[in-house]
Coordinates of C-alpha atoms in Angstrom, one line a residue:
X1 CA 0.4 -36.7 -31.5
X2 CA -2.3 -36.0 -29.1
X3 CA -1.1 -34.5 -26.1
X4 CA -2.7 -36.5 -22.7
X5 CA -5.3 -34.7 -20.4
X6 CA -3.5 -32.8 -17.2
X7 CA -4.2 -35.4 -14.4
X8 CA -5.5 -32.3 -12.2
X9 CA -7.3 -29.0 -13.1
X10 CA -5.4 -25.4 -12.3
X11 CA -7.8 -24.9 -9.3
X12 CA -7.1 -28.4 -7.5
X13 CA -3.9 -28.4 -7.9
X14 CA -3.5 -24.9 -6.1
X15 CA -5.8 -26.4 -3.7
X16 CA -3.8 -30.0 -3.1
X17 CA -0.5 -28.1 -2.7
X18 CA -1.7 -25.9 -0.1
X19 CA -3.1 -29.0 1.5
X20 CA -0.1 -31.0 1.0
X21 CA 1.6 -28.3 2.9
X22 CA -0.5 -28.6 6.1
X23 CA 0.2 -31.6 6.8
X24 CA 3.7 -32.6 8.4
X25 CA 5.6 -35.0 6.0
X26 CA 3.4 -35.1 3.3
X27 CA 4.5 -34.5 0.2
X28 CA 2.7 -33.3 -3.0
X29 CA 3.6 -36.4 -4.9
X30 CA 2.1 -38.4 -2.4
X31 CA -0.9 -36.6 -1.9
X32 CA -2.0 -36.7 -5.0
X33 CA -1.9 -40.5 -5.2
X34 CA -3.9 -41.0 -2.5
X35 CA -6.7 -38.4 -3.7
X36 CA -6.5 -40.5 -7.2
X37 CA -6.8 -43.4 -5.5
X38 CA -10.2 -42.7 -3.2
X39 CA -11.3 -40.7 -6.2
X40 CA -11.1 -43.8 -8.5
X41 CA -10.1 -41.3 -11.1
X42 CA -6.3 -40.2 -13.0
X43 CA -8.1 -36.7 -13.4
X44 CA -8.9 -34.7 -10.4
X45 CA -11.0 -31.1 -10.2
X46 CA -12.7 -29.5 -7.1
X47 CA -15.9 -31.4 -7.1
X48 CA -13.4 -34.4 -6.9
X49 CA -11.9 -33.0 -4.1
X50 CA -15.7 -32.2 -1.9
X51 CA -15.7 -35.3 -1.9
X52 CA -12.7 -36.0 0.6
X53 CA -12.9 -36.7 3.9
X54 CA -11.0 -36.5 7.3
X55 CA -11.8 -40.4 7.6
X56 CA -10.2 -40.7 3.7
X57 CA -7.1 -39.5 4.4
X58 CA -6.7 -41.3 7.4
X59 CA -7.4 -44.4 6.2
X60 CA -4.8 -43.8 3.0
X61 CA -2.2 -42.5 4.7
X62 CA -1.8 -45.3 7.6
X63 CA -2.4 -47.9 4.8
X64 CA 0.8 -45.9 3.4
X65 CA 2.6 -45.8 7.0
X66 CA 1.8 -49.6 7.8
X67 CA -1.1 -48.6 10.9
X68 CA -3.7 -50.0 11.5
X69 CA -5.8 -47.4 12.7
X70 CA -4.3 -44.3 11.5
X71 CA -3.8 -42.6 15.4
X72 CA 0.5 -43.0 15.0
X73 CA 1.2 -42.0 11.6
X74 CA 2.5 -38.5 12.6
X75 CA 0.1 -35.9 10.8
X76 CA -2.2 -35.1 13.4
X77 CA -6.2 -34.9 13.3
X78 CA -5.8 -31.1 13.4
X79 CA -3.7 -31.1 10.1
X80 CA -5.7 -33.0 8.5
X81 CA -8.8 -31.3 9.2
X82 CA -7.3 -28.5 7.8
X83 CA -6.2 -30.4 4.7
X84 CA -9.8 -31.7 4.1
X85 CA -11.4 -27.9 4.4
X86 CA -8.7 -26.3 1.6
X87 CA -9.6 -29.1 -0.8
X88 CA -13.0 -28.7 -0.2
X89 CA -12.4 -24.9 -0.4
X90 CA -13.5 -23.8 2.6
X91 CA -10.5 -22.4 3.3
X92 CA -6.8 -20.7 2.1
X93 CA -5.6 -19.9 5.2
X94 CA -5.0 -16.9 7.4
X95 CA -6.6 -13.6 6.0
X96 CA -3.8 -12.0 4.1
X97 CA -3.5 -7.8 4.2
X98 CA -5.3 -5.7 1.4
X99 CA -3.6 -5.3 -1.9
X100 CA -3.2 -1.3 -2.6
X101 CA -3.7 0.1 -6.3
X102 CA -0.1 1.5 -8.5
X103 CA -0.1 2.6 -11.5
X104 CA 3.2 3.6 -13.2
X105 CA 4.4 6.7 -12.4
X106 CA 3.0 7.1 -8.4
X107 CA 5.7 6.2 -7.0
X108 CA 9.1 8.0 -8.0
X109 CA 12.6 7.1 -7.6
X110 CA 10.5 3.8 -5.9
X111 CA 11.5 0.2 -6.1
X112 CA 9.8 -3.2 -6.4
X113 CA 10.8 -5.4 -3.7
X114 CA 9.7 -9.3 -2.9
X115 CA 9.3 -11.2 -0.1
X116 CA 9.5 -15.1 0.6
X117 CA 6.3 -15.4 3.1
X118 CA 4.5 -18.4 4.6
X119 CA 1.5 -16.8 6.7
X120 CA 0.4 -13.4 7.1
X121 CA 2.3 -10.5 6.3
X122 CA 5.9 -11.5 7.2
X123 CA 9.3 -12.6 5.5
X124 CA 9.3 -16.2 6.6
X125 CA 9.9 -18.0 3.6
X126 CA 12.5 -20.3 1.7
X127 CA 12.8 -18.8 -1.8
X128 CA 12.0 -22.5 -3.1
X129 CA 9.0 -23.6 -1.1
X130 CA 7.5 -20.3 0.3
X131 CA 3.4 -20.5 -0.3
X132 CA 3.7 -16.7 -1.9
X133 CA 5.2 -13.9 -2.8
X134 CA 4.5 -10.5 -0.9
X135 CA 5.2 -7.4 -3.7
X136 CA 6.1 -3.9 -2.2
X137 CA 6.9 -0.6 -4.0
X138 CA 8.9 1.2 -2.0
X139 CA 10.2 4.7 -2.3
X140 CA 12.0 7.3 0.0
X141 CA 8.7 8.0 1.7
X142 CA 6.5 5.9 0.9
X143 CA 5.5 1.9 1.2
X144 CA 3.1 0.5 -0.5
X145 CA 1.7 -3.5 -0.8
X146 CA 0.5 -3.6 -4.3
X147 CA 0.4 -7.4 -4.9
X148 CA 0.3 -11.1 -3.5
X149 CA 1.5 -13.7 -5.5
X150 CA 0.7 -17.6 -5.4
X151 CA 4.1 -19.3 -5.7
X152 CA 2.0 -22.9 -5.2
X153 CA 1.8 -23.5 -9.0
X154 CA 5.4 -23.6 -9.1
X155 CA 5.6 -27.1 -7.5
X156 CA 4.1 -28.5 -10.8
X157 CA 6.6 -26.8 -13.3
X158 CA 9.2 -28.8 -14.6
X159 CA 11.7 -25.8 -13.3
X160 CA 10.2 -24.9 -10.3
X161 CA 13.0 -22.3 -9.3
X162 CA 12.6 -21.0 -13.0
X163 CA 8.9 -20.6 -12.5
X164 CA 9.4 -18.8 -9.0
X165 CA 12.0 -16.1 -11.0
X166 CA 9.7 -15.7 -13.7
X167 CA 6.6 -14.9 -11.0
X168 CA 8.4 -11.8 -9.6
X169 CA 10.7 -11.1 -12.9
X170 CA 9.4 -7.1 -12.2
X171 CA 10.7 -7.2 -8.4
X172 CA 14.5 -5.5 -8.3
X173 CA 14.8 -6.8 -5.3
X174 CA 14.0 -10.4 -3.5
X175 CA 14.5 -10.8 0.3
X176 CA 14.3 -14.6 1.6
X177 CA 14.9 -16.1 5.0
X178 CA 16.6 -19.1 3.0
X179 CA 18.0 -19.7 -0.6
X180 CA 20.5 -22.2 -2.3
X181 CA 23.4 -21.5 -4.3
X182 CA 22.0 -23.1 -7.8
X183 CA 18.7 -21.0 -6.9
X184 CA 20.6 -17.5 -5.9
X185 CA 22.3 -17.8 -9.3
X186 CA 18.8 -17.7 -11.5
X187 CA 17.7 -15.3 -9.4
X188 CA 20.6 -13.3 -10.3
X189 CA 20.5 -13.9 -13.5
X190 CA 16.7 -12.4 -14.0
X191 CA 18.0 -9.2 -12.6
X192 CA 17.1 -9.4 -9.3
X193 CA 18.9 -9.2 -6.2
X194 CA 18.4 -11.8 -3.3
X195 CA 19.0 -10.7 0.3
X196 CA 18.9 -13.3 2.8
X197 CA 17.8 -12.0 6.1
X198 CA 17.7 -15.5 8.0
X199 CA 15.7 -14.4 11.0
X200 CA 13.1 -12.9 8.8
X201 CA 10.6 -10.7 10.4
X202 CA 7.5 -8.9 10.2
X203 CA 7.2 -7.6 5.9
X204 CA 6.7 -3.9 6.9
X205 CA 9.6 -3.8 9.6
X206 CA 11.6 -5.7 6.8
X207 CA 10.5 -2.9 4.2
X208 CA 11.4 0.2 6.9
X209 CA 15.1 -1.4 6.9
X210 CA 15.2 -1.5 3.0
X211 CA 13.9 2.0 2.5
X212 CA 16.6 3.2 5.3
X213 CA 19.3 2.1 3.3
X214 CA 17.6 3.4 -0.1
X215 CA 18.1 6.8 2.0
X216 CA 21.6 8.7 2.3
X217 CA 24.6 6.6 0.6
X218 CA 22.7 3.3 -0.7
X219 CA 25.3 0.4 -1.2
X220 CA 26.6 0.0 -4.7
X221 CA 24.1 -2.6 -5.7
X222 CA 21.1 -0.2 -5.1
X223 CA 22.8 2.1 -6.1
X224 CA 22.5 0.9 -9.5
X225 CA 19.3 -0.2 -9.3
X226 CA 17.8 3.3 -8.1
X227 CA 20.0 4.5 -11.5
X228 CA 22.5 6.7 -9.3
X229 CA 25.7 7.1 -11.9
X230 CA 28.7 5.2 -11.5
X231 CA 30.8 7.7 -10.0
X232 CA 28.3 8.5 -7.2
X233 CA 28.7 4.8 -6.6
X234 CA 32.3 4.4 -6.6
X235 CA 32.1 8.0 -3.8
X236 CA 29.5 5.8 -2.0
X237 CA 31.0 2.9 -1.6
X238 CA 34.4 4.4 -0.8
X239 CA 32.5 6.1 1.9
X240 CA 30.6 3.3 3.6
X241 CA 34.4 1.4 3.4
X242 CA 35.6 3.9 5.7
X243 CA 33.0 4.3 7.9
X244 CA 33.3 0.2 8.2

């Protein structure tokens, strides 16, 4: 049986998600069936998508909201200005900090650590929506940003938080300003540990933290990670007890 044609190409849908995202209340879903419907087409790609306009999506969406003139229905011109410039390319949002190079074997004793991030470099992402992953190695003395990962693709898997685990399945470590239970658990379960830090914060402040507490006694769970042996741990974490 012949499999049916993807009703959007790899590069448009990275670019109708991030667009979806910029505008308040809209949701992927319901983006997409307004682009196939002013595109007059079930398959989408980017020349498709040049061919948006601000007056397009106003028009759709108030047809969708019930106005009549598209000035109530909550999105804002701004946003959606911004939505028409990422389809059209123009634009993927605030300049992001330079990737360094790694190799195996630069950093030892290091560890690879993940960060949920919606804008710049910062930790101010849910684990299930976050725009990309921010990938540190960090060691005892050094920290080092040696990839950014697109998370947008997930939000056409059929297991989105499976997809998100399997993006940073080399990361040790995960930190998230928000995750749920079900979530947690598969991130867990790849071999990664999630630390919610709920105020989040800027990546490398977040990064100084973790490579304090790699310093010294490290708690059990990094412990292990780091590959300190099990008795060290059980004298560290006896330790940290008491100080508590």
């Amino acid at each position: 049986m012949q499999e049916s044609a993807m009703p959007i190409t790899r590069d448009a849908a990275l670019r109708v998600a991030l667009a979806a995202r910029s505008m308040p209340g809209i949701t992927l879903p319901k983006l997409i069936d307004v682009l196939q419907n002013r595109i007059g087409s079930e398959q989408i790609d980017t020349d498709d998508l040049r061919t948006v306009t601000v007056t397009d999506l106003k028009t759709a969406f108030a047809s969708v909201d019930g106005e009549e003139d598209g000035e109530d229905i909550g999105i804002g011109l701004e946003a959606m200005k911004l939505a028409v410039r990422i389809l059209w390319g123009d634009t993927q949002g605030e300049p992001l900090p330079p990737v360094q190079a790694f190799a195996e074997g630069d950093m030892r004793g290091s560890v690879r650590v993940a960060l949920a991030s919606d804008s710049g470099e910062a930790l101010n992402g849910h684990f299930g929506s976050c725009i990309r992953y921010l990938v540190y190695q960090v060691s005892a003395t050094e920290i080092r940003l040696v990839d950014i990962r697109d998370a947008l693709e997930a939000d056409f898997a059929d297991d989105k938080n499976g997809f998100r685990v399997q993006l940073i399945s080399d990361c040790h470590v995960l930190y998230v300003v928000s995750i749920g239970g079900p979530a947690a658990a598969k991130v867990i379960k790849g071999n990664i540990y999630p630390i919610k830090r709920i105020e989040g914060g800027p990546a490398m402040e977040v990064m100084a933290e973790f490579q304090d507490m790699m310093k010294g006694s490290p708690p059990p769970w990094l412990a292990k990670i780091l590959g300190v042996s099990a008795e060290r741990r059980l004298r560290n974490y006896a330790a940290a007890s008491v100080e508590e």
